[in-house]
Amino acid sequence: METQIHGLTEKIADARSQATGQLQALSSLGDVQEWERAWLGPKGEITTMLRSLGTLPKDERPVAGRETQALRQELETAFAPIRDRIEREALDARLEDERVDVTLPGIDPQIGAIHPVSRMIDELVEIFGQLGFQAVFGPEVETGRYNFDLLNIPADHPARDVWDTILVDDPTAEIVMRTHTSPMQARTMERIDPPVRVIVPGRTYRYEAQDASHEWMFTQLEGLAVDRNITMTDLKGVLQEMARQLFGPERRVRFRCDYFPFVEPGVDFAVDCAICSGKGCRVCKQSGWLEMGGAGMVHPNVLRGVGYDPDEYTGFAFGLGIERIVMMKYGVDDLRIFNTNDLRFLKKFATAAVS
Ligand code: DAH
């Protein structure tokens, strides 16, 4: 009996000196975990000792139990501050390691800008909005009926060839990439009764050899007003107001006779050059005038085609190229640059347009 108790006391003393000795040598987080597992963990030395108490004679168990528990207490108390210190040191080292110098200059993000053509569309929608026009949008893939027939361009009419049309799929079905925004004239009038006052910004397509002023895809703005007693004076007033808002209050508008099957009379219209006030310069190619597009009084056949009575209603229509306006306003001399995604151009342009 004596010996067994004695044996246990020795065992406890051994464990104490071993455990506390190791404790002093701990230096890493790994050491800490290892030590805790070996001595205090569920499979650690102390637990094993407590478990083995059952093998002692009954009357020795309480003493042995108390001493083992006392050792556990002692070890826990000694361990806690050492563990805390090592954990704190490890955290400090990690923070030091991952230190970020927030005073270093950052990398400038690339900031996008609205494309010059989109910006011009916004400007035009705003200008015409003030004049009572609503912006509507239509399909870029059209039928021959809307792109031509309802615009008074019958199938066998030579004018059909004026537009170098890109056909989609089967030529007999005559599904086309719209060659102009004019098809939205009929689409709009079919949907609503007069008064009609709409503008149609959008992309148009032509089978075209590309050069500085021709692209196979470009953007137009169509305008249409139909009501009782609409005259060419209204057309001129509206276009003049647009020119003033775009190019300044002094601007004048010029009409010259022109032919488009869907208007009668038809005109082309130009604005006197804002850069040289009509004297002649590089931008207006010495002519003093900037050609903007076509216009006229809606042809009676077009009105009839959508079920409007041409004796009751009259209207005007116009169409212009949006890229052209941007080019005139900002002195850009090559149409192709709008779609080449050249950031140098787009950036320069974005700043120029803002100022
Ligand atoms: N759609 C014509 C074109 O692209 C432009 C045009 C001319 C539109 C006269 C009109 C207009 O509305 O009245 O060539």
XYZ file of C-alpha atoms and ligand atoms in Angstrom:
369
model
C 0.000 0.000 0.000
C 2.630 2.403 1.112
C 4.599 1.689 -2.004
C 1.740 2.228 -4.355
C 0.903 5.619 -2.888
C 4.512 6.417 -2.791
C 4.802 5.266 -6.394
C 1.972 7.548 -7.423
C 3.402 10.519 -5.585
C 6.626 10.004 -7.420
C 4.825 9.672 -10.676
C 3.066 12.951 -10.002
C 6.311 14.644 -9.086
C 7.879 13.306 -12.278
C 5.043 14.495 -14.378
C 5.204 17.905 -12.718
C 8.874 18.430 -13.356
C 8.629 17.103 -16.908
C 5.581 19.168 -17.816
C 6.827 22.404 -16.294
C 10.248 21.872 -17.846
C 8.700 21.511 -21.302
C 6.478 24.502 -20.620
C 9.502 26.777 -20.343
C 10.776 25.587 -23.739
C 7.563 26.349 -25.685
C 8.092 28.921 -28.419
C 5.655 28.411 -31.297
C 1.893 28.072 -31.658
C 2.527 24.490 -32.696
C 4.470 23.840 -29.467
C 1.603 25.259 -27.435
C -0.958 23.005 -29.064
C 1.298 20.013 -28.787
C 1.951 20.556 -25.101
C -1.698 21.105 -24.268
C -2.668 17.943 -26.098
C 0.063 15.902 -24.397
C -0.672 17.019 -20.836
C -4.129 18.485 -20.489
C -6.020 17.100 -23.498
C -8.694 14.369 -23.305
C -6.033 11.811 -24.170
C -3.270 13.595 -22.297
C -1.125 12.437 -19.410
C -3.286 13.851 -16.606
C -6.434 12.247 -17.952
C -4.630 8.959 -18.249
C -3.474 9.261 -14.670
C -6.971 10.059 -13.447
C -8.306 7.077 -15.339
C -5.758 4.775 -13.762
C -6.900 5.761 -10.253
C -9.401 2.945 -10.465
C -6.607 0.436 -10.257
C -5.612 1.696 -6.787
C -7.065 0.244 -3.638
C -10.226 2.055 -2.669
C -8.916 3.936 0.385
C -5.982 5.383 -1.542
C -8.023 6.764 -4.372
C -9.148 10.046 -2.720
C -5.630 11.148 -1.854
C -4.249 10.165 -5.237
C -7.217 11.840 -6.921
C -6.749 15.095 -5.042
C -3.044 15.195 -5.839
C -3.588 14.541 -9.523
C -6.312 17.216 -9.679
C -3.984 19.603 -7.849
C -1.324 18.921 -10.490
C -3.783 19.625 -13.288
C -4.717 22.961 -11.604
C -1.100 23.832 -11.210
C -0.256 23.033 -14.829
C -3.287 24.913 -16.138
C -2.329 27.973 -14.132
C 1.254 27.856 -15.348
C 0.240 27.182 -18.940
C -2.312 29.975 -19.433
C 0.058 33.005 -19.362
C 2.652 31.236 -21.508
C 0.006 30.295 -24.090
C -1.370 33.841 -24.089
C 2.105 35.324 -24.583
C 2.971 33.010 -27.482
C -0.394 33.576 -29.171
C 0.003 37.334 -28.841
C 3.534 37.198 -30.239
C 2.379 35.075 -33.175
C -0.441 37.518 -33.927
C 1.922 40.490 -33.716
C 4.329 38.769 -36.109
C 1.519 38.054 -38.531
C 0.236 41.637 -38.409
C 3.735 42.894 -39.025
C 4.051 40.501 -41.920
C 0.816 41.601 -43.540
C 1.321 45.278 -42.919
C -0.095 47.468 -45.719
C 1.256 50.928 -46.274
C -1.910 52.867 -46.832
C 0.055 55.983 -47.690
C 1.459 54.437 -50.905
C -0.132 55.868 -54.049
C -2.793 53.542 -55.521
C -3.300 52.361 -59.078
C -5.632 54.722 -60.935
C -8.774 52.891 -62.060
C -9.733 53.284 -65.718
C -12.879 55.353 -65.781
C -15.215 54.839 -68.712
C -17.143 57.564 -70.482
C -20.329 57.757 -72.506
C -19.590 57.183 -76.197
C -19.740 60.427 -78.239
C -22.588 59.083 -80.364
C -24.644 58.043 -77.318
C -23.957 61.416 -75.794
C -25.241 63.154 -78.915
C -28.377 60.978 -78.889
C -29.018 62.077 -75.306
C -28.555 65.704 -76.313
C -30.947 65.369 -79.252
C -33.570 63.546 -77.173
C -33.366 66.443 -74.710
C -33.658 69.145 -77.388
C -36.580 67.502 -79.169
C -38.196 66.638 -75.861
C -38.496 70.361 -75.178
C -40.202 70.730 -78.569
C -42.765 68.064 -77.683
C -41.217 65.104 -79.500
C -41.166 61.670 -77.909
C -38.264 59.286 -78.583
C -39.248 55.867 -79.941
C -37.073 52.944 -80.952
C -37.580 50.305 -83.602
C -36.129 47.063 -84.959
C -32.809 47.090 -86.801
C -33.859 44.037 -88.795
C -36.765 45.165 -90.960
C -39.060 43.913 -93.660
C -39.074 45.358 -97.174
C -42.600 46.506 -96.432
C -41.543 48.983 -93.745
C -38.094 49.818 -95.082
C -39.436 50.530 -98.591
C -43.076 49.824 -99.547
C -44.806 51.935 -96.922
C -42.315 54.712 -97.647
C -43.650 54.986 -101.176
C -40.777 53.032 -102.692
C -42.458 50.202 -104.645
C -40.571 47.002 -105.456
C -39.800 47.863 -109.059
C -38.924 51.497 -108.354
C -35.357 52.526 -109.175
C -35.178 54.475 -105.883
C -35.025 51.134 -104.094
C -31.447 50.874 -105.342
C -30.457 54.196 -103.788
C -30.091 52.363 -100.514
C -27.397 49.701 -100.722
C -29.301 47.192 -98.736
C -27.895 44.363 -96.642
C -30.261 41.401 -96.902
C -30.707 38.954 -94.072
C -31.101 35.336 -95.148
C -33.357 34.438 -98.056
C -33.498 37.306 -100.590
C -37.048 36.431 -101.646
C -38.331 37.086 -98.129
C -36.707 40.521 -98.226
C -35.711 40.729 -94.589
C -33.203 43.577 -94.447
C -30.932 45.422 -92.073
C -32.792 48.717 -92.028
C -31.077 51.190 -94.333
C -32.532 54.173 -92.484
C -34.678 54.986 -89.449
C -37.584 56.018 -91.718
C -39.404 52.634 -91.375
C -40.384 53.802 -87.898
C -42.569 56.452 -89.541
C -45.081 53.829 -90.681
C -44.647 51.690 -87.567
C -45.478 54.675 -85.368
C -48.414 55.940 -87.428
C -49.924 52.449 -87.553
C -49.990 52.395 -83.772
C -51.375 55.829 -82.971
C -53.686 58.462 -84.377
C -52.529 62.052 -84.981
C -51.159 64.197 -83.510
C -47.847 62.379 -83.964
C -44.573 63.898 -82.792
C -41.713 61.438 -82.524
C -37.997 61.156 -83.041
C -36.267 57.857 -83.738
C -32.588 57.536 -82.862
C -30.935 54.302 -83.915
C -28.493 52.275 -85.924
C -28.793 51.827 -89.662
C -26.860 49.633 -92.113
C -25.724 49.885 -95.693
C -23.655 47.753 -97.988
C -21.023 50.362 -98.481
C -17.299 50.673 -99.139
C -15.841 52.331 -96.070
C -14.002 55.613 -96.193
C -13.644 58.716 -94.024
C -17.319 59.588 -94.494
C -18.953 56.195 -95.162
C -19.509 53.282 -92.826
C -21.588 50.128 -93.211
C -23.161 50.894 -89.838
C -24.064 54.371 -88.666
C -26.630 56.156 -86.535
C -29.542 58.265 -87.674
C -32.159 60.437 -86.088
C -35.557 60.401 -87.748
C -38.204 62.995 -86.960
C -41.910 62.891 -87.760
C -44.768 65.264 -86.986
C -48.291 64.727 -88.324
C -51.331 66.791 -87.415
C -53.884 69.135 -88.924
C -52.325 72.177 -90.613
C -48.688 71.227 -90.372
C -46.653 73.172 -92.901
C -43.103 73.501 -94.037
C -42.754 76.504 -91.745
C -43.093 74.152 -88.800
C -40.378 71.948 -90.254
C -38.029 74.835 -90.702
C -38.730 76.213 -87.242
C -38.056 72.870 -85.588
C -34.808 72.281 -87.476
C -33.682 75.831 -86.857
C -34.281 75.434 -83.141
C -32.322 72.173 -83.165
C -29.426 73.888 -84.984
C -29.396 76.745 -82.484
C -29.329 74.469 -79.497
C -26.619 72.306 -81.003
C -24.412 74.946 -82.557
C -25.311 78.272 -80.940
C -28.024 80.959 -81.168
C -26.755 82.594 -84.378
C -27.269 79.555 -86.565
C -29.335 79.667 -89.761
C -30.854 76.740 -91.690
C -30.794 76.361 -95.470
C -33.251 74.228 -97.491
C -32.547 73.078 -101.041
C -34.738 70.954 -103.276
C -33.988 67.253 -103.117
C -35.755 64.007 -103.879
C -36.846 61.367 -101.404
C -39.810 59.163 -102.394
C -41.527 59.537 -99.021
C -41.717 63.346 -98.967
C -43.175 65.942 -101.320
C -41.677 68.459 -101.537
C -38.354 67.075 -100.384
C -35.319 69.071 -99.306
C -31.871 68.654 -97.997
C -31.015 70.927 -95.136
C -27.801 72.500 -93.968
C -26.734 74.739 -91.091
C -24.358 77.622 -91.563
C -20.957 76.647 -90.244
C -20.535 77.596 -86.574
C -16.755 77.484 -86.791
C -16.382 80.211 -89.464
C -19.908 81.709 -89.291
C -20.423 80.801 -92.935
C -17.250 82.386 -94.304
C -15.689 79.056 -95.245
C -13.208 76.883 -93.347
C -11.738 73.401 -93.146
C -14.719 71.922 -91.283
C -17.316 73.129 -93.831
C -14.898 72.514 -96.687
C -14.947 76.217 -97.612
C -18.681 76.116 -98.403
C -19.916 77.937 -95.301
C -22.620 75.265 -94.840
C -22.762 71.957 -93.019
C -25.081 69.421 -94.656
C -27.205 67.734 -92.008
C -29.704 65.478 -93.799
C -32.949 65.177 -95.719
C -36.443 66.374 -94.915
C -39.786 67.292 -96.408
C -43.544 67.109 -96.180
C -44.789 63.551 -95.692
C -45.952 62.148 -99.036
C -49.755 61.564 -99.247
C -49.082 57.946 -100.243
C -47.227 57.381 -96.972
C -50.159 58.806 -94.992
C -52.629 56.713 -96.968
C -50.528 53.596 -96.475
C -51.076 53.734 -92.717
C -54.736 54.701 -93.000
C -54.409 58.451 -92.411
C -56.502 60.773 -94.595
C -54.096 63.117 -96.452
C -56.913 65.634 -96.927
C -57.260 65.938 -93.182
C -53.666 65.562 -92.046
C -50.292 66.800 -93.173
C -46.893 66.245 -91.697
C -43.190 66.758 -91.988
C -40.323 64.309 -91.647
C -36.585 64.593 -91.478
C -33.609 62.316 -91.131
C -30.038 63.092 -90.222
C -26.803 61.289 -89.490
C -25.779 61.502 -85.852
C -22.071 60.783 -86.415
C -22.018 63.662 -88.897
C -23.346 66.056 -86.275
C -20.717 64.929 -83.781
C -18.042 65.386 -86.443
C -19.244 68.890 -87.267
C -19.635 69.920 -83.675
C -16.234 68.683 -82.537
C -14.213 68.860 -85.743
C -13.696 65.093 -86.111
C -12.659 64.335 -89.678
C -12.856 60.553 -89.957
C -16.112 58.675 -89.396
C -14.353 55.333 -88.936
C -12.797 56.357 -85.648
C -16.132 56.085 -83.808
C -16.089 52.300 -83.956
C -12.422 51.405 -83.703
C -12.411 51.467 -79.907
C -9.269 53.555 -79.882
C -9.152 54.726 -76.268
C -6.865 57.628 -77.135
C -9.599 59.081 -79.319
C -12.483 58.232 -77.023
C -10.737 59.709 -73.984
C -9.721 62.868 -75.727
C -13.182 63.199 -77.026
C -14.842 62.601 -73.662
C -12.889 65.445 -72.087
C -13.415 67.739 -75.060
C -17.133 67.142 -74.926
C -17.365 67.842 -71.210
C -15.549 71.159 -71.253
N -34.176 58.179 -94.853
C -33.349 59.075 -95.641
C -31.989 58.457 -95.870
O -31.527 57.755 -95.035
C -33.188 60.408 -94.961
C -34.463 61.171 -94.949
C -34.740 62.059 -95.936
C -35.376 60.974 -93.930
C -35.893 62.771 -95.946
C -36.569 61.701 -93.913
C -36.810 62.597 -94.936
O -37.476 61.561 -92.968
O -37.971 63.296 -94.947
O -31.411 58.675 -96.883
